[in-house]
Coordinates of C-alpha atoms in Angstrom, one line a residue:
Chain Q
M14 CA 101.1 68.7 102.4
R15 CA 104.5 68.8 100.5
R16 CA 104.8 72.5 100.8
K17 CA 104.5 72.5 104.5
E18 CA 107.1 69.8 104.9
Y19 CA 109.3 71.8 102.6
T20 CA 108.9 74.9 104.5
E21 CA 109.8 72.8 107.8
A22 CA 112.7 70.8 106.6
R23 CA 114.2 73.7 104.8
S24 CA 117.6 74.0 105.4
L25 CA 119.7 77.2 104.7
N26 CA 122.6 77.4 102.4
L27 CA 125.0 79.7 104.1
I28 CA 127.7 81.4 102.2
L29 CA 130.2 82.7 104.6
V30 CA 132.6 85.3 103.2
G31 CA 134.4 87.4 105.2
D32 CA 132.0 88.6 108.4
Y33 CA 129.3 87.9 106.5
C34 CA 126.8 85.2 106.3
F35 CA 124.2 85.2 103.5
G36 CA 121.2 82.4 103.6
M37 CA 119.1 81.5 101.0
P38 CA 117.5 78.0 100.1
R39 CA 119.9 75.9 98.1
N40 CA 119.2 75.6 94.4
G41 CA 118.0 71.9 94.6
E42 CA 115.5 73.0 97.1
K43 CA 114.3 75.9 94.9
H44 CA 113.6 73.5 92.5
A45 CA 111.9 71.2 94.7
C46 CA 109.7 73.8 95.4
Q47 CA 109.1 74.5 91.5
S48 CA 108.2 70.8 91.1
V49 CA 105.5 71.2 93.3
P50 CA 102.7 72.8 91.5
L51 CA 100.8 74.0 94.1
D52 CA 101.3 77.6 95.7
I53 CA 104.4 79.0 94.2
L54 CA 103.6 82.1 96.0
S55 CA 104.0 80.5 99.5
C56 CA 107.5 79.6 98.6
L57 CA 108.6 83.0 99.0
P58 CA 110.1 84.2 102.1
E59 CA 108.1 85.8 104.6
N60 CA 109.4 89.2 104.5
V61 CA 108.7 89.3 100.6
I62 CA 105.0 88.3 101.3
C63 CA 104.9 91.0 104.0
D64 CA 106.1 93.5 101.5
T65 CA 103.8 92.5 98.8
L66 CA 100.9 92.5 101.3
M67 CA 102.1 96.3 102.1
C68 CA 101.3 97.1 98.4
L69 CA 97.8 96.2 98.8
P70 CA 94.9 98.1 99.9
L71 CA 94.2 96.8 103.6
R72 CA 90.9 95.3 102.4
D73 CA 92.7 93.2 99.8
A74 CA 95.4 92.4 102.6
V75 CA 92.8 91.3 105.1
R76 CA 91.1 89.2 102.6
T77 CA 94.0 87.0 102.2
S78 CA 93.1 85.4 105.3
I79 CA 90.8 83.0 103.8
L80 CA 93.1 81.8 101.1
S81 CA 94.3 79.1 103.3
K82 CA 95.3 78.3 106.8
K83 CA 98.9 79.3 106.1
W84 CA 97.5 82.9 105.1
R85 CA 95.5 83.3 107.9
Y86 CA 97.4 85.7 109.9
R87 CA 99.9 86.8 107.4
W88 CA 98.4 90.1 107.0
N89 CA 99.2 90.8 110.6
G90 CA 102.8 91.0 109.7
I91 CA 102.1 94.4 107.8
Q92 CA 104.0 97.4 108.9
H93 CA 102.2 100.2 106.9
L94 CA 98.7 100.8 107.3
V95 CA 96.4 103.4 105.6
L96 CA 92.7 103.8 106.5
E97 CA 90.9 106.4 104.3
L98 CA 87.1 105.3 105.1
Q99 CA 84.1 107.3 104.3
C100 CA 82.4 108.7 107.3
N101 CA 79.4 106.1 107.0
G102 CA 80.5 103.9 109.9
Q103 CA 79.5 100.4 108.1
Y104 CA 82.7 99.1 108.4
K105 CA 84.1 97.4 111.5
L106 CA 87.5 97.9 112.1
P107 CA 88.8 94.4 112.9
S108 CA 90.0 93.9 116.6
S109 CA 92.8 92.0 114.9
L110 CA 94.6 95.4 114.0
L111 CA 95.4 95.3 117.6
T112 CA 97.6 92.8 117.0
C113 CA 100.0 94.4 114.1
L114 CA 102.6 94.7 116.6
H115 CA 104.9 95.4 113.8
L116 CA 103.2 98.4 112.6
R117 CA 105.5 101.4 111.7
H118 CA 103.2 103.5 109.6
L119 CA 99.8 104.2 110.5
S120 CA 97.5 106.8 108.5
L121 CA 94.1 107.2 109.4
Q122 CA 91.9 109.6 107.7
R123 CA 88.5 110.7 108.1
C124 CA 87.6 107.6 110.1
L125 CA 84.6 107.2 111.8
L126 CA 85.9 105.5 114.8
C127 CA 83.0 105.9 117.2
P128 CA 79.6 105.5 115.7
P129 CA 76.8 106.9 117.6
P130 CA 75.0 104.0 119.2
E131 CA 71.6 104.8 117.3
L132 CA 73.5 104.0 114.1
S133 CA 73.4 100.1 113.4
G134 CA 75.7 98.2 115.5
V135 CA 78.2 99.9 117.5
T136 CA 81.2 98.1 116.5
I137 CA 84.3 100.2 117.2
S138 CA 85.6 100.6 120.6
S139 CA 85.9 104.7 121.0
D140 CA 89.6 103.7 122.5
F141 CA 90.3 102.2 119.1
P142 CA 92.9 104.3 117.9
G143 CA 94.5 105.0 121.2
S144 CA 94.9 101.4 122.1
L145 CA 96.1 100.5 118.6
I146 CA 98.6 103.2 118.9
S147 CA 99.8 102.0 122.4
H148 CA 100.0 98.3 121.1
S149 CA 102.4 99.4 118.2
P150 CA 105.6 100.0 120.0
L151 CA 107.4 100.2 116.7
L152 CA 105.2 102.9 115.3
E153 CA 107.3 105.6 113.5
H154 CA 105.0 107.4 111.3
L155 CA 101.5 108.4 112.4
V156 CA 98.9 110.3 110.4
L157 CA 95.9 111.1 112.0
I158 CA 93.4 113.6 110.0
H159 CA 90.0 114.5 111.0
I160 CA 89.0 111.3 113.1
S161 CA 85.4 111.7 113.9
N162 CA 84.1 111.4 117.4
M163 CA 87.3 110.2 118.5
N164 CA 88.0 110.3 122.5
L165 CA 91.3 111.5 123.6
I166 CA 94.3 109.6 122.3
E167 CA 97.4 109.6 124.3
I168 CA 100.2 108.7 122.1
D169 CA 102.9 106.6 123.8
A170 CA 105.1 105.5 120.9
P171 CA 108.6 105.4 121.8
K172 CA 109.8 105.1 118.3
L173 CA 107.5 107.6 116.6
R174 CA 109.5 110.1 114.3
S175 CA 106.8 111.9 112.4
L176 CA 103.2 113.0 113.1
V177 CA 100.8 114.4 110.9
F178 CA 97.7 115.7 112.8
A179 CA 94.6 117.8 111.6
G180 CA 91.6 118.1 114.0
Y181 CA 91.0 119.0 117.6
I182 CA 94.0 119.7 119.4
H183 CA 92.6 118.9 122.9
K184 CA 91.8 115.3 121.7
I185 CA 95.5 114.3 121.4
R186 CA 98.1 114.2 124.0
L187 CA 101.8 113.2 123.3
R188 CA 102.9 111.2 126.2
N189 CA 106.0 109.6 125.2
V190 CA 107.6 110.6 122.0
P191 CA 111.3 111.2 122.8
L192 CA 112.2 110.8 118.9
L193 CA 109.7 112.9 117.0
A194 CA 111.7 115.0 115.1
K195 CA 112.5 114.7 111.3
D196 CA 109.8 115.7 109.1
S197 CA 108.0 116.1 112.5
V198 CA 104.7 117.7 112.5
L199 CA 102.2 118.9 110.1
F200 CA 99.8 120.3 112.4
E201 CA 96.5 121.7 110.9
P202 CA 93.9 122.5 113.7
S203 CA 90.7 122.6 111.8
C204 CA 89.7 124.6 115.0
V205 CA 91.3 124.9 118.1
K206 CA 89.2 124.8 121.0
A207 CA 91.9 124.2 123.4
G208 CA 91.5 124.5 126.9
K209 CA 94.1 126.7 128.5
H210 CA 97.8 125.7 128.1
D211 CA 96.6 122.8 125.8
L212 CA 98.9 124.0 122.8
A213 CA 101.7 124.8 125.5
K214 CA 101.6 121.3 126.6
F215 CA 101.5 119.9 123.2
F216 CA 104.5 121.5 122.1
E217 CA 106.3 121.0 125.5
S218 CA 106.0 117.2 124.9
I219 CA 107.7 117.3 121.6
P220 CA 111.2 117.8 122.7
A221 CA 113.4 116.9 119.8
L222 CA 111.1 118.9 117.2
E223 CA 113.0 119.8 114.2
H224 CA 110.6 120.7 111.5
L225 CA 107.1 122.2 112.0
L226 CA 104.7 122.6 109.3
W227 CA 101.6 124.5 110.8
K228 CA 98.6 125.1 108.7
C229 CA 95.9 126.9 110.5
N230 CA 93.8 128.5 107.8
K231 CA 90.6 128.2 109.2
F232 CA 91.8 129.5 112.7
Q233 CA 89.2 131.4 114.8
C234 CA 91.2 133.1 117.2
L235 CA 89.6 134.6 120.1
I236 CA 91.7 136.8 122.3
D237 CA 92.5 134.3 124.8
E238 CA 93.5 131.6 122.3
A239 CA 95.5 134.1 120.5
V240 CA 97.4 134.5 123.9
E241 CA 97.6 130.9 124.3
L242 CA 99.0 130.4 120.9
Q243 CA 101.7 132.8 121.6
S244 CA 102.7 131.0 124.5
A245 CA 102.7 127.9 122.3
L246 CA 104.9 129.5 119.8
C247 CA 107.2 130.7 122.7
L248 CA 107.7 127.4 123.5
I249 CA 108.4 126.0 120.0
R250 CA 111.2 128.8 119.8
S251 CA 112.5 127.2 123.0
S252 CA 112.7 123.7 121.0
S253 CA 116.6 123.7 120.7
Y254 CA 116.6 121.2 117.6
L255 CA 113.8 123.2 115.6
E256 CA 115.4 124.0 112.3
D257 CA 112.7 124.5 110.0
I258 CA 109.1 126.3 110.5
E259 CA 106.4 126.5 107.9
I260 CA 103.5 128.5 109.0
E261 CA 100.3 129.0 107.0
V262 CA 98.2 131.5 109.1
L263 CA 95.8 134.1 108.9
N264 CA 95.2 137.3 111.1
D265 CA 95.8 136.9 114.5
V266 CA 98.5 134.1 114.4
F267 CA 100.6 136.3 112.2
F268 CA 100.9 138.8 115.0
S269 CA 101.8 136.4 117.4
L270 CA 104.1 134.9 115.2
F271 CA 106.2 138.0 114.5
C272 CA 106.4 138.4 118.4
V273 CA 108.1 134.8 118.5
I274 CA 110.5 135.3 115.6
R275 CA 111.7 138.5 116.8
D276 CA 113.6 136.8 119.7
P277 CA 116.7 134.9 119.0
P278 CA 117.8 131.9 119.8
F279 CA 114.9 131.0 117.2
S280 CA 116.3 131.2 113.8
P281 CA 113.8 129.7 111.3
K282 CA 114.9 128.9 107.8
R283 CA 111.5 129.2 106.4
Y284 CA 108.6 131.3 107.1
L285 CA 105.4 130.6 104.9
D286 CA 103.4 133.9 104.8
P287 CA 99.8 133.9 104.8
D288 CA 98.5 132.7 101.6
K289 CA 94.9 134.2 101.6
Q290 CA 94.2 137.7 102.5
L291 CA 94.6 139.0 106.3
D292 CA 91.2 139.8 107.9
P293 CA 90.9 143.7 107.8
A294 CA 89.9 143.7 111.2
T295 CA 93.4 142.5 112.2
S296 CA 95.0 145.3 110.5
D297 CA 95.5 147.4 113.7
Y298 CA 97.3 144.4 115.3
V299 CA 99.7 144.5 112.0
D300 CA 100.1 148.2 112.0
E301 CA 101.6 147.9 115.4
I302 CA 104.1 145.4 114.3
P303 CA 106.6 147.4 113.1
A304 CA 106.9 149.0 116.5
S305 CA 107.8 146.0 117.9
F306 CA 110.0 144.7 115.3
S307 CA 113.7 144.7 116.1
D308 CA 116.2 144.0 113.5
A309 CA 116.8 140.7 115.0
I310 CA 113.9 139.5 112.8
L311 CA 115.8 139.8 109.6
N312 CA 119.2 138.6 111.1
Y313 CA 117.7 135.2 111.7
L314 CA 115.1 134.7 109.1
R315 CA 116.4 133.1 106.1
E316 CA 113.8 132.6 103.9
V317 CA 110.5 133.9 103.4
K318 CA 107.6 133.0 101.0
L319 CA 104.8 135.3 100.1
K320 CA 102.0 133.3 98.7
G321 CA 98.9 134.8 97.1
I322 CA 99.8 138.4 97.8
V323 CA 96.4 140.5 97.1
G324 CA 98.1 143.6 98.1
T325 CA 96.2 144.5 101.4
R326 CA 97.9 146.9 103.7
P327 CA 99.4 144.5 106.3
E328 CA 101.0 142.4 103.3
M329 CA 102.4 145.8 102.0
Q330 CA 103.8 146.4 105.3
L331 CA 105.5 143.2 105.6
I332 CA 107.3 143.5 102.3
K333 CA 108.1 147.0 103.0
L334 CA 109.9 145.6 106.3
L335 CA 111.8 143.1 104.2
Chain Y
M8 CA 129.1 85.0 78.5
A9 CA 131.0 87.7 80.3
S10 CA 129.7 91.1 79.5
S11 CA 133.0 92.8 79.2
S12 CA 132.6 94.7 76.2
S13 CA 132.7 97.9 77.9
S14 CA 136.0 97.3 79.9
S15 CA 138.2 98.7 77.2
K16 CA 136.7 102.1 77.4
T17 CA 136.0 102.1 81.3
G18 CA 139.7 102.8 82.0
L19 CA 140.2 103.3 85.6
K20 CA 136.7 102.2 86.4
K21 CA 136.6 99.5 89.3
M22 CA 135.6 96.3 87.7
L23 CA 133.6 93.3 89.3
T24 CA 132.9 89.9 88.3
L25 CA 129.6 88.3 89.4
K26 CA 129.6 84.5 89.1
S27 CA 126.5 82.8 88.8
S28 CA 125.3 79.1 90.1
D29 CA 125.8 77.8 86.8
G30 CA 129.5 79.3 86.6
D31 CA 128.9 81.8 84.2
E32 CA 130.9 85.0 84.9
F33 CA 129.9 88.6 84.3
E34 CA 132.0 91.6 84.6
L35 CA 130.5 94.8 85.7
E36 CA 131.4 98.3 86.8
E37 CA 131.4 98.6 90.6
S38 CA 129.3 101.7 90.2
I39 CA 126.6 99.4 88.8
V40 CA 126.8 96.5 91.0
I41 CA 126.7 98.5 94.3
Q42 CA 122.9 99.0 94.1
C43 CA 122.9 95.8 95.4
Q44 CA 123.4 95.8 99.3
T45 CA 124.8 92.4 99.5
I46 CA 127.2 92.9 97.1
K47 CA 128.0 96.4 98.4
H48 CA 129.1 94.9 101.8
M49 CA 131.2 92.5 100.0
V50 CA 133.1 95.0 97.8
E51 CA 133.7 97.2 101.0
D52 CA 135.5 94.1 102.4
G53 CA 137.7 93.9 99.2
F54 CA 135.9 91.2 97.1
S55 CA 136.1 91.7 93.2
L56 CA 134.8 88.2 92.5
I57 CA 131.4 87.6 93.8
P58 CA 130.0 83.8 93.8
L59 CA 126.3 83.8 93.7
Q60 CA 125.6 80.1 94.6
N61 CA 121.8 80.7 94.6
V62 CA 121.3 82.9 91.4
D63 CA 121.2 81.2 88.0
T64 CA 122.5 82.6 85.0
K65 CA 119.0 83.5 83.4
T66 CA 117.8 85.4 86.6
L67 CA 121.1 87.0 87.2
T68 CA 121.3 88.3 83.6
K69 CA 117.7 89.9 84.4
I70 CA 119.1 91.4 87.4
I71 CA 122.3 92.9 85.5
E72 CA 119.6 94.3 82.9
Y73 CA 117.8 96.1 85.9
M74 CA 120.9 97.4 87.7
K75 CA 122.4 98.8 84.3
K76 CA 119.1 100.4 83.1
H77 CA 118.8 102.0 86.9
A78 CA 122.2 103.1 87.1
E79 CA 121.7 105.3 84.2
K80 CA 118.8 106.9 86.2
T81 CA 118.7 110.4 86.0
E82 CA 116.0 113.4 86.5
S83 CA 115.5 113.5 82.8
N84 CA 114.7 109.9 81.9
K85 CA 112.2 109.0 84.6
E86 CA 109.7 108.0 81.8
E87 CA 112.0 106.0 80.2
I88 CA 112.8 104.0 83.4
K89 CA 108.9 104.0 84.3
N90 CA 108.6 102.2 80.7
F91 CA 111.6 99.9 81.3
N92 CA 110.1 98.8 84.9
K93 CA 106.9 98.2 83.2
E94 CA 108.3 95.9 80.7
F95 CA 110.5 94.2 83.0
V96 CA 108.0 92.8 85.2
K97 CA 106.2 91.2 82.2
G98 CA 107.0 87.4 82.3
S99 CA 105.7 84.2 83.7
F100 CA 105.1 83.7 87.6
D101 CA 108.0 81.5 87.9
D102 CA 110.5 84.0 86.3
Q103 CA 108.9 86.7 88.6
F104 CA 109.3 84.5 91.9
E105 CA 112.9 83.6 91.0
L106 CA 113.6 87.1 90.5
V107 CA 111.9 88.5 93.9
S108 CA 113.9 85.6 95.8
A109 CA 117.2 86.6 94.1
A110 CA 116.5 90.4 95.0
N111 CA 115.6 89.8 98.3
Y112 CA 118.6 87.7 98.8
L113 CA 120.9 90.3 97.0
H114 CA 119.1 93.3 98.9
I115 CA 118.3 95.1 95.6
N116 CA 115.5 97.3 97.2
G117 CA 114.4 99.2 94.4
L118 CA 113.8 95.7 92.4
M119 CA 112.1 94.3 95.5
D120 CA 109.8 97.3 95.7
L121 CA 108.9 96.9 92.0
L122 CA 108.6 92.9 91.9
C123 CA 106.3 93.0 95.2
Q124 CA 104.2 96.0 93.8
S125 CA 103.7 93.6 90.7
I126 CA 102.5 90.7 92.6
A127 CA 100.3 92.9 94.4
D128 CA 98.8 94.1 91.1
R129 CA 97.9 90.8 90.6
I130 CA 96.1 90.1 93.8
N131 CA 94.5 93.5 94.1
N132 CA 90.6 93.5 94.2
K133 CA 90.6 90.0 92.9
S134 CA 88.0 87.6 94.5
V135 CA 89.6 85.1 96.7
R136 CA 88.5 82.2 94.3
A137 CA 90.6 84.2 91.6
V138 CA 93.7 84.6 93.8
R139 CA 93.5 80.9 95.0
E140 CA 93.5 79.9 91.1
I141 CA 96.0 82.5 89.8
F142 CA 98.7 81.5 92.3
N143 CA 97.7 77.5 92.8
I144 CA 97.0 78.2 96.5
S145 CA 95.0 74.9 97.7
N146 CA 92.1 75.8 100.3
D147 CA 92.9 73.8 103.5
Y148 CA 90.1 75.4 105.3
T149 CA 86.9 73.4 106.0
P150 CA 83.8 75.1 104.7
D151 CA 82.9 75.9 108.7
E152 CA 86.5 77.2 109.2
E153 CA 86.6 79.3 106.1
E154 CA 83.1 80.8 107.2
K155 CA 84.6 81.6 110.7
V156 CA 87.5 83.3 109.4
R157 CA 85.6 85.3 107.0
D158 CA 83.3 86.5 109.8
E159 CA 86.3 87.8 111.5
H160 CA 86.9 90.3 108.9
K161 CA 83.3 90.5 107.2
W162 CA 84.0 94.1 106.5
A163 CA 86.8 93.1 104.1
H164 CA 84.8 90.6 102.2
E165 CA 81.6 92.6 101.8
G166 CA 80.5 95.2 99.5
G167 CA 81.6 96.0 96.0
E168 CA 82.5 93.4 93.2
F169 CA 85.7 91.5 93.2
D170 CA 87.3 90.5 90.1
E171 CA 87.0 87.1 89.0
S172 CA 89.3 87.1 85.9
L173 CA 92.6 85.4 86.2
D174 CA 94.7 87.7 84.5

């Protein structure tokens, strides 16, 4: 295996200029590499191969493991993983994913992570995403969207900077996310069936939150939940780093939001209004809002976007206030 | 060989000289060259003649072509840059590998991304047999070993047709 010898015997030609030190194989060696007709791809530096593998769909990256012995574990070095599988449960998510210690970006969308036992072959540990995340100490960006049948995921990711989450809020706990900040959270609970204080806990665990996009179009708010939501929003308000909030909401949430915005020190730059119609049933709520509005709202609100205005009474009320 | 034709009209613009491993010198505006992180750091340390002992003239010419084009990047010529990129990655594997090694060494992130994507495009959805052939990768697994590795990631090898073509 001349190629192997080349790699092992390779010395680096260092150019020392000032305080900088640059290394690259010497020309002669490069040509030696070229003179071996085999495997030009393997002559590339590991980080180049890693970057290349990251440009591939996971499936193709994993398939490189049988190219040759040298390639067996190369795909393990990938730092960016996107899984978007259809919910048919036919793929076994490889346990070797757990060895991706260098994972920085993880995106799981609509994965079926724990197929019911009656389906052919239970292959995926229900603890899969949780253990994957806790085995990825470098994880910086995490996307979890509508993960089916997932057990509670506790996120212990000291480097995590951004999180996009859609699904059941009570399935996720943020344990150790001190850096979660920039671009932080796109939060789209398809349905909140949170136990008491779950929402509050959720936001309490994001001390560095700077940006929040909260979409809750299908929010089915019961009274209890509205109260809880309000307490969560109050908590968001007390996030001292929060600069930017976009909220797309319907009905009750709308009301809660105003209660929050009213009070300084929270000063949102942006506030995204309901993009669809307000439920007429909530008009009562909205009618009450002007009474509880203080001038502070307008003092702190810097930008308002109104989308999909259909001229309902609550909407007109809001516009009037502005 | 030096591309100093524009120096007369550049007036006060700071010029730098890049020297290839073949000894050819290229004079370029600093604003173009600082796309390259390695050189940027050297410039910050006051160097104006940058010897690149690991980049030959042929490769350096291509890289300069890339940097010049990308220095012109604005909001309005995105399509033009896209077409340029498309043409730029056409070429032999040898040339591409020389380029990607140099881009890696010089830390030109945009060019690295472009070239890695281009290599990935040649692997994407190809059968293992085709990838081995395209890149001259010799299979050193025994049939048993290969079967074992294949079994580890069965999901990746099953379902769907893989492209057997060698382009």
